[in-house]
Amino acid sequence: MREPENTPKPATPTRDRFRSSIGALAATLGSAIGLGNIWKFPSLAGQNGGATFVLLYLLCVLLVGLPVMIAELTVGRRARANAVHAYERLTPGKPWKLIGVAGVASAFMIMSFYTAVAGWVYAYIAKAAAGSLAVKADALGGIFGATVSGNFWPLFWQWVAIGVVGAVVMRGVSGGIERAIKRLMPALLVLLLVCDIRALSLPGAWTGVSYLFAPDFSKVTIGVVLAALGLAFFKLSIGMGAMTTYGSYMDPSENIPKTALRVALADTAVSLLAGLAIFPAVFAFGFQPNAGASLLFITIPAVFASMPFGRVITVVFFTLTAIAATGAMISLMEVVVAWLGERFRLSRTRATLAAMAAMAVVGLPVNLSNGSLAGIKVFGKNLFDLLDYTTSNIMLPVGGLFIALYVGWVWSYPTLRAALSNHEQLNNSRVSSLMHGLLRYVAPAAIAAIFLSCIGLIKV
Ligand code: TRP
């Protein structure tokens, strides 16, 4: 069954768009850059063989992540509709819209824990500014525990995060999202460079650099390859509909493959710069480069507290982390708001308020599962870990698999080529045939492998 070759009219005549190519690029990059860059990437790279992991990650990004991102953006732009309606409009009466339905569900699931972490980050800006993080390293563990486990403050900060994101999304695609992110991205970069310069000028910084970049091929196992692939999904915000939604706001003249390539490269650069801001300092002050939340919320403040200008740098660092997390959350909320608005014909204000309320409700038990609801365990995990695990390891890879299959097999090659070359306005024929092959064979095979390993059907 072939879908109609003509691009359908927009879902609503007044549908908003990104105003400029640079705005579209900034928003997409703003979605990709997030908490994933600041602790996931550096800690995984450090544990899994440094430069070899970085290389594997780049391969995963180029061979799987980038094709899926291009596919998603293209689906969105052709359909000019939200993540659910996009598939409905391009292939009416077929079950492909379930990709979008699962995507909206994923947006809620990711937001439920992501807003909690973003809330901690916001709280840490306030704490750092007040000087209350400038304490002995062992006291920081207690501060972190208190930050995540109360019954009021974690929720308060989560609601602040939801409120900030909602305030931007409510103002619309061009007037809210595009405008805000275009200002925030340069700020993020400047703040990150400040931290890099400070960290790299510390005595003994080189140990940290080599931790991140010394290649260690002995650490490469299939498990490491799969970790790199999973990270590529989470990092690039693919597999659920965020890119479909943003693609639907892109101009017909936008060069999607080029934009996606720039986003992937810039996002990777930010990950590397984050690693260079973190590890030199960690090693210079004799801390352990251990992974995850404790690196971001305990080690970092401890390290920064013990160096000159530490308080300022701590504020700077958590501010840039908050910016990154906020841009990512905006794209997650927009998936829901676009769908609610177009499905139920709600005004943007109402759709955003509904999404904010729903996210606060879903986020509440997930947030409290680090404290008073810690006793609730599903498959041995508290709600927070359960949602983190389910989205990254199951929902996103499965979503990405079907997106690749959809564009690789359901679309005819001429359709894909017309979509990627803007109807032969761009000379993208080599890119198109490359993407066709990657989406048809390489990406589905690789994603199937990661998925099977995550549910334990492939032992690695
Ligand atoms: N990419 C973001 C990060 O690295 C997180 C994110 C935002 C995301 N939107 C997404 C992940 C959509 C998956 C799907 O922090």
Coordinates of C-alpha atoms and ligand atoms in Angstrom, one line a residue:
M1 CA 0.0 0.0 0.0
R2 CA 1.5 3.3 -1.1
E3 CA 0.8 6.5 0.8
P4 CA -0.3 9.6 -1.1
E5 CA 2.8 11.2 -2.6
N6 CA 1.7 14.7 -2.0
T7 CA 2.5 16.4 1.3
P8 CA -0.8 16.8 3.1
K9 CA -2.1 20.2 4.1
P10 CA -1.3 21.2 7.7
A11 CA -3.6 19.8 10.4
T12 CA -4.8 23.3 11.3
P13 CA -4.4 26.3 8.9
T14 CA -2.8 28.3 11.6
R15 CA -0.2 25.7 12.6
D16 CA 2.9 27.4 14.0
R17 CA 6.4 26.8 12.5
F18 CA 10.0 27.5 13.4
R19 CA 10.7 30.9 11.9
S20 CA 14.3 30.3 10.8
S21 CA 16.6 27.5 10.0
I22 CA 18.9 28.4 12.9
G23 CA 15.9 28.4 15.2
A24 CA 14.9 24.9 14.0
L25 CA 18.5 23.7 14.6
A26 CA 18.6 25.3 18.0
A27 CA 15.4 23.7 19.1
T28 CA 16.4 20.3 17.9
L29 CA 19.7 20.6 19.5
G30 CA 18.0 21.8 22.7
S31 CA 16.0 18.6 22.8
A32 CA 19.1 16.4 22.3
I33 CA 21.3 18.1 24.8
G34 CA 20.2 17.3 28.3
L35 CA 21.0 15.4 31.5
G36 CA 22.3 12.6 29.2
N37 CA 25.3 14.7 28.2
I38 CA 26.3 15.8 31.7
W39 CA 26.6 12.5 33.5
K40 CA 25.5 9.6 31.4
F41 CA 27.9 10.1 28.6
P42 CA 31.1 11.0 30.6
S43 CA 30.5 8.2 33.1
L44 CA 29.8 5.6 30.5
A45 CA 32.8 6.6 28.4
G46 CA 35.0 6.5 31.4
Q47 CA 33.9 3.1 32.5
N48 CA 33.8 1.5 29.1
G49 CA 37.2 2.1 27.6
G50 CA 37.5 5.8 27.0
A51 CA 38.2 6.7 23.4
T52 CA 37.1 3.2 22.2
F53 CA 33.7 3.8 23.7
V54 CA 33.6 7.3 22.2
L55 CA 34.3 5.8 18.8
L56 CA 31.7 3.1 19.2
Y57 CA 29.2 5.7 20.3
L58 CA 30.0 7.8 17.2
L59 CA 29.4 4.8 15.0
C60 CA 26.1 4.1 16.7
V61 CA 25.1 7.7 16.2
L62 CA 26.1 7.8 12.6
L63 CA 24.7 4.4 11.6
V64 CA 21.6 4.1 13.7
G65 CA 20.8 7.3 15.6
L66 CA 21.2 9.7 12.7
P67 CA 19.1 7.7 10.2
V68 CA 16.3 7.3 12.8
M69 CA 16.5 11.0 13.6
I70 CA 16.3 11.9 9.9
A71 CA 13.4 9.5 9.5
E72 CA 11.5 11.0 12.4
L73 CA 12.0 14.6 11.3
T74 CA 11.0 13.6 7.8
V75 CA 7.8 11.9 8.9
G76 CA 6.9 15.0 10.9
R77 CA 7.6 17.4 8.1
R78 CA 5.7 15.5 5.4
A79 CA 2.7 15.1 7.6
R80 CA 2.9 18.4 9.4
A81 CA 1.0 16.9 12.3
N82 CA 1.7 15.7 15.9
A83 CA 3.4 12.3 16.5
V84 CA 0.2 10.4 16.4
H85 CA -1.6 12.1 13.6
A86 CA 1.5 12.1 11.4
Y87 CA 1.3 8.4 10.8
E88 CA -2.5 8.5 10.5
R89 CA -2.3 11.1 7.8
L90 CA 0.5 9.5 5.8
T91 CA -0.8 5.9 6.1
P92 CA -4.5 6.2 7.0
G93 CA -6.2 3.2 8.5
K94 CA -2.9 1.4 9.3
P95 CA -1.6 0.6 12.8
W96 CA 1.5 2.7 12.3
K97 CA 0.0 5.5 14.4
L98 CA 0.7 3.2 17.4
I99 CA 4.3 4.5 17.1
G100 CA 2.9 7.9 18.0
V101 CA 0.6 6.6 20.7
A102 CA 3.5 4.8 22.4
G103 CA 5.5 8.0 21.9
V104 CA 3.0 10.1 23.8
A105 CA 3.0 7.5 26.6
S106 CA 6.8 7.6 26.6
A107 CA 6.8 11.4 26.9
F108 CA 4.8 11.1 30.1
M109 CA 7.0 8.3 31.4
I110 CA 10.3 10.1 30.7
M111 CA 8.9 13.3 32.1
S112 CA 7.9 11.7 35.3
F113 CA 11.4 11.0 36.4
Y114 CA 13.3 13.6 34.2
T115 CA 11.3 16.5 35.9
A116 CA 12.3 15.0 39.3
V117 CA 16.0 15.1 38.4
A118 CA 15.6 18.5 36.8
G119 CA 14.0 19.7 40.1
W120 CA 17.1 18.5 42.0
V121 CA 19.3 20.4 39.6
Y122 CA 17.2 23.6 40.1
A123 CA 17.3 23.1 43.9
Y124 CA 21.1 22.7 43.7
I125 CA 21.5 26.1 41.9
A126 CA 19.7 27.7 44.9
K127 CA 21.8 25.7 47.4
A128 CA 25.0 26.5 45.6
A129 CA 24.2 30.2 45.4
A130 CA 23.4 30.2 49.1
G131 CA 26.8 28.6 49.8
S132 CA 25.2 25.5 51.5
L133 CA 27.1 23.1 49.2
A134 CA 30.5 24.4 50.3
V135 CA 30.8 21.7 53.0
K136 CA 32.9 18.6 53.6
A137 CA 32.5 15.8 51.0
D138 CA 30.7 13.4 53.4
A139 CA 28.1 16.0 54.3
L140 CA 27.2 16.3 50.6
G141 CA 25.8 12.7 50.7
G142 CA 23.4 13.8 53.4
I143 CA 22.4 16.9 51.5
F144 CA 21.7 14.9 48.4
G145 CA 19.6 12.3 50.4
A146 CA 17.6 15.1 51.9
T147 CA 17.1 16.7 48.5
V148 CA 15.5 13.7 46.9
S149 CA 13.6 12.1 49.8
G150 CA 11.4 14.6 51.4
N151 CA 7.6 14.8 51.0
F152 CA 7.5 18.5 50.0
W153 CA 10.6 20.0 48.5
P154 CA 11.3 17.4 45.8
L155 CA 7.7 17.9 44.6
F156 CA 8.0 21.6 44.9
W157 CA 11.1 21.7 42.7
Q158 CA 9.5 19.2 40.2
W159 CA 6.6 21.5 39.9
V160 CA 8.9 24.5 39.4
A161 CA 10.5 22.5 36.5
I162 CA 7.1 21.7 35.0
G163 CA 6.1 25.3 35.5
V164 CA 9.2 26.7 33.7
V165 CA 8.8 24.3 30.8
G166 CA 5.0 24.9 30.6
A167 CA 5.6 28.7 30.5
V168 CA 7.8 28.3 27.5
V169 CA 5.7 25.7 25.7
M170 CA 2.5 27.8 26.3
R171 CA 3.9 30.7 24.3
G172 CA 4.0 28.5 21.2
V173 CA 6.5 27.0 18.8
S174 CA 8.1 30.1 17.3
G175 CA 7.3 32.6 20.1
G176 CA 8.1 30.3 23.0
I177 CA 10.2 27.3 22.2
E178 CA 12.3 28.7 19.3
R179 CA 12.9 32.1 21.0
A180 CA 13.8 30.6 24.4
I181 CA 16.1 27.9 23.2
K182 CA 17.9 30.2 20.7
R183 CA 18.9 32.3 23.8
L184 CA 19.6 29.4 26.1
M185 CA 21.9 27.3 23.8
P186 CA 24.6 30.0 23.5
A187 CA 24.4 30.6 27.3
L188 CA 24.8 26.9 27.9
L189 CA 27.9 26.7 25.6
V190 CA 29.5 29.7 27.3
L191 CA 28.9 28.3 30.8
L192 CA 30.2 25.0 29.7
L193 CA 33.4 26.5 28.4
V194 CA 33.9 28.5 31.6
C195 CA 33.8 25.2 33.5
D196 CA 36.1 23.5 31.0
I197 CA 38.7 26.3 31.2
R198 CA 38.6 26.1 35.0
A199 CA 38.8 22.3 35.1
L200 CA 41.6 22.0 32.5
S201 CA 43.8 24.6 34.2
L202 CA 43.9 22.6 37.4
P203 CA 47.1 20.9 38.3
G204 CA 46.9 17.2 37.3
A205 CA 44.1 17.8 34.9
W206 CA 45.7 15.4 32.4
T207 CA 44.7 12.3 34.4
G208 CA 41.1 13.2 33.8
V209 CA 41.6 13.9 30.1
S210 CA 43.2 10.5 29.6
Y211 CA 40.5 8.8 31.7
L212 CA 38.1 10.0 29.1
F213 CA 40.2 9.6 26.0
A214 CA 42.8 6.8 26.5
P215 CA 41.6 4.0 24.3
D216 CA 41.3 0.6 26.0
F217 CA 40.2 -2.0 23.5
S218 CA 40.2 -4.7 26.1
K219 CA 37.1 -3.2 27.6
V220 CA 35.1 -3.6 24.3
T221 CA 32.5 -6.3 24.7
I222 CA 29.1 -6.7 23.0
G223 CA 27.6 -5.2 26.2
V224 CA 29.6 -2.1 25.7
V225 CA 28.5 -1.8 22.0
L226 CA 24.9 -2.1 23.2
A227 CA 25.4 0.5 25.9
A228 CA 26.7 2.9 23.2
L229 CA 23.6 2.2 21.1
G230 CA 21.2 2.8 24.0
L231 CA 22.9 6.0 24.9
A232 CA 22.6 7.2 21.3
F233 CA 18.8 6.8 21.5
F234 CA 18.4 8.6 24.7
K235 CA 20.9 11.3 23.8
L236 CA 19.4 12.1 20.4
S237 CA 15.8 12.2 21.7
I238 CA 14.7 9.6 19.2
G239 CA 12.3 6.7 19.2
M240 CA 9.2 8.3 20.6
G241 CA 8.1 11.3 18.6
A242 CA 9.9 14.3 19.9
M243 CA 11.7 14.6 16.5
T244 CA 8.5 13.9 14.6
T245 CA 6.9 16.8 16.4
Y246 CA 9.8 19.1 15.8
G247 CA 10.0 18.0 12.2
S248 CA 6.4 19.0 11.7
Y249 CA 7.4 22.6 12.5
M250 CA 10.3 22.6 10.0
D251 CA 10.1 24.6 6.8
P252 CA 9.8 22.7 3.5
S253 CA 13.2 24.2 2.5
E254 CA 15.0 22.9 5.6
N255 CA 17.8 20.5 4.7
I256 CA 16.8 17.7 7.2
P257 CA 19.8 15.4 6.7
K258 CA 22.2 18.4 7.2
T259 CA 20.3 19.7 10.3
A260 CA 20.3 16.2 11.8
L261 CA 24.0 15.7 11.2
R262 CA 24.8 19.1 12.8
V263 CA 22.7 18.2 15.8
A264 CA 24.3 14.8 16.3
L265 CA 27.8 16.3 16.0
A266 CA 27.1 19.3 18.2
D267 CA 25.5 17.1 20.8
T268 CA 28.5 14.8 20.9
A269 CA 30.8 17.8 21.2
V270 CA 28.8 19.0 24.2
S271 CA 29.1 15.5 25.8
L272 CA 32.8 15.6 25.3
L273 CA 33.1 19.1 26.7
A274 CA 31.0 18.0 29.7
G275 CA 33.4 15.2 30.3
L276 CA 36.3 17.6 30.1
A277 CA 34.8 19.8 32.6
I278 CA 34.1 17.0 35.1
F279 CA 36.9 14.5 35.1
P280 CA 40.0 16.7 35.3
A281 CA 38.5 18.2 38.4
V282 CA 37.5 14.9 39.8
F283 CA 41.0 13.5 39.5
A284 CA 42.8 16.7 40.5
F285 CA 41.1 16.5 43.8
G286 CA 41.4 12.8 44.3
F287 CA 37.7 11.8 44.0
Q288 CA 36.4 8.6 42.5
P289 CA 34.9 8.9 39.0
N290 CA 31.9 6.8 39.9
A291 CA 28.8 6.9 37.8
G292 CA 25.3 8.3 37.9
A293 CA 23.5 10.6 40.2
S294 CA 26.2 10.6 42.9
L295 CA 28.8 12.0 40.4
L296 CA 26.5 14.9 39.5
F297 CA 25.1 15.7 42.9
I298 CA 27.8 14.6 45.3
T299 CA 31.2 14.4 43.6
I300 CA 30.8 17.6 41.5
P301 CA 29.8 19.9 44.3
A302 CA 32.6 18.3 46.5
V303 CA 35.2 18.9 43.8
F304 CA 34.1 22.4 42.9
A305 CA 33.8 23.3 46.6
S306 CA 37.5 22.6 47.1
M307 CA 38.8 24.7 44.3
P308 CA 39.3 28.5 43.9
F309 CA 36.1 30.2 42.7
G310 CA 34.4 27.0 43.6
R311 CA 31.1 28.5 44.7
V312 CA 30.8 30.5 41.5
I313 CA 31.7 27.5 39.3
T314 CA 29.2 25.3 41.2
V315 CA 26.4 27.8 40.4
V316 CA 27.6 28.0 36.8
F317 CA 27.7 24.3 36.4
F318 CA 24.2 23.6 37.8
T319 CA 22.8 26.5 35.8
L320 CA 24.1 25.0 32.6
T321 CA 22.8 21.6 33.6
A322 CA 19.4 23.2 34.3
I323 CA 19.4 24.8 30.9
A324 CA 20.3 21.5 29.2
A325 CA 17.6 19.7 31.1
T326 CA 15.0 22.4 30.4
G327 CA 15.5 22.3 26.6
A328 CA 15.1 18.5 26.7
M329 CA 11.9 18.7 28.8
I330 CA 10.4 21.3 26.5
S331 CA 10.6 18.8 23.6
L332 CA 9.0 16.1 25.7
M333 CA 6.2 18.3 26.8
E334 CA 5.6 19.6 23.2
V335 CA 5.0 16.0 22.1
V336 CA 2.0 15.9 24.4
V337 CA 0.8 19.5 23.9
A338 CA 0.9 19.1 20.1
W339 CA -1.1 15.9 20.3
L340 CA -3.6 17.2 22.8
G341 CA -4.1 20.5 20.9
E342 CA -4.7 18.8 17.6
R343 CA -6.6 15.8 18.8
F344 CA -9.0 17.6 21.1
R345 CA -8.8 21.0 19.3
L346 CA -7.7 22.7 22.5
S347 CA -6.0 26.1 22.5
R348 CA -2.3 25.9 23.2
T349 CA -2.8 27.4 26.6
R350 CA -5.4 24.7 27.6
A351 CA -3.4 21.9 26.1
T352 CA -0.3 23.0 28.0
L353 CA -2.1 23.4 31.3
A354 CA -3.6 19.9 30.8
A355 CA -0.2 18.4 30.0
M356 CA 1.4 20.2 33.0
A357 CA -1.3 18.9 35.3
A358 CA -1.1 15.4 34.0
M359 CA 2.7 15.4 34.3
A360 CA 2.6 16.7 37.9
V361 CA 0.2 13.8 38.7
V362 CA 2.2 11.1 37.0
G363 CA 5.5 12.6 38.3
L364 CA 4.3 12.6 42.0
P365 CA 4.5 8.9 42.8
V366 CA 7.7 8.5 40.7
N367 CA 9.3 11.4 42.6
L368 CA 8.3 10.2 46.0
S369 CA 9.6 6.7 45.2
N370 CA 13.0 8.0 46.2
G371 CA 11.6 8.7 49.7
S372 CA 8.4 7.7 51.3
L373 CA 7.2 5.5 48.5
A374 CA 10.5 3.6 48.2
G375 CA 8.8 0.5 49.5
I376 CA 6.8 0.1 46.3
K377 CA 8.9 -2.2 44.1
V378 CA 8.1 -3.6 40.7
F379 CA 10.5 -6.2 39.3
G380 CA 12.7 -5.2 42.2
K381 CA 12.9 -1.6 41.2
N382 CA 11.4 1.5 42.7
L383 CA 9.1 3.5 40.4
F384 CA 11.8 5.9 39.5
D385 CA 14.3 3.3 38.3
L386 CA 11.5 1.3 36.7
L387 CA 10.4 4.2 34.4
D388 CA 14.0 5.1 33.6
Y389 CA 14.8 1.5 32.7
T390 CA 11.6 0.9 30.7
T391 CA 11.7 4.0 28.6
S392 CA 15.4 3.8 27.6
N393 CA 15.8 0.1 27.3
I394 CA 12.4 -0.9 25.9
M395 CA 10.1 2.0 24.6
L396 CA 12.7 4.0 22.7
P397 CA 14.5 1.1 21.0
V398 CA 11.1 -0.5 20.0
G399 CA 9.9 2.9 18.8
G400 CA 13.0 3.5 16.8
L401 CA 12.8 0.0 15.3
F402 CA 9.3 0.7 14.0
I403 CA 10.2 4.1 12.7
A404 CA 13.1 2.7 10.8
L405 CA 10.9 -0.1 9.4
Y406 CA 8.2 2.4 8.5
V407 CA 10.4 4.7 6.5
G408 CA 12.6 2.0 5.2
W409 CA 9.9 -0.4 4.0
V410 CA 6.5 1.3 3.9
W411 CA 7.7 4.4 2.1
S412 CA 8.9 3.9 -1.5
Y413 CA 12.4 5.0 -2.3
P414 CA 11.2 7.9 -4.5
T415 CA 9.1 9.1 -1.6
L416 CA 12.0 9.1 0.8
R417 CA 14.2 10.7 -1.8
A418 CA 11.7 13.4 -2.5
A419 CA 11.3 14.1 1.2
L420 CA 15.1 14.3 1.9
S421 CA 15.9 16.3 -1.2
N422 CA 12.9 18.7 -0.8
H423 CA 11.6 17.5 -4.2
E424 CA 15.0 17.6 -5.8
Q425 CA 15.7 21.2 -4.7
L426 CA 18.7 19.8 -2.8
N427 CA 21.3 17.5 -4.2
N428 CA 20.7 14.8 -1.6
S429 CA 20.6 11.7 -3.9
R430 CA 23.6 9.9 -2.3
V431 CA 22.4 10.7 1.2
S432 CA 18.9 9.4 0.3
S433 CA 20.2 6.0 -1.0
L434 CA 22.5 5.7 2.0
M435 CA 19.6 6.5 4.4
H436 CA 17.4 4.1 2.6
G437 CA 19.9 1.3 3.1
L438 CA 20.5 2.2 6.8
L439 CA 16.8 2.5 7.6
R440 CA 15.9 -0.7 5.8
Y441 CA 18.6 -3.0 7.1
V442 CA 21.3 -1.6 9.4
A443 CA 19.2 0.3 11.9
P444 CA 16.5 -2.3 12.4
A445 CA 19.1 -5.1 12.8
A446 CA 21.1 -3.1 15.3
I447 CA 18.0 -2.0 17.3
A448 CA 16.6 -5.5 17.4
A449 CA 19.9 -6.6 18.9
I450 CA 19.8 -3.9 21.6
F451 CA 16.2 -4.7 22.4
L452 CA 16.7 -8.4 22.6
S453 CA 19.7 -7.9 24.9
C454 CA 17.7 -5.5 27.1
I455 CA 14.9 -8.0 27.7
G456 CA 17.5 -10.7 28.2
L457 CA 16.9 -12.8 25.2
I458 CA 20.5 -12.3 24.0
K459 CA 23.1 -12.9 26.8
V460 CA 26.0 -10.5 26.5
Ligands
TRP1 N1 18.1 13.8 24.9 C1 17.8 14.3 26.2 C2 19.0 14.0 27.1 O1 20.0 13.6 26.7 C3 16.6 13.6 26.8 C4 15.4 13.6 26.0 C5 14.7 14.7 25.6 C6 14.8 12.5 25.4 N2 13.7 14.3 24.8 C7 13.7 13.0 24.6 C8 15.1 11.2 25.4 C9 12.9 12.1 23.9 C10 14.3 10.3 24.6 C11 13.3 10.8 23.9 O2 19.0 14.3 28.3

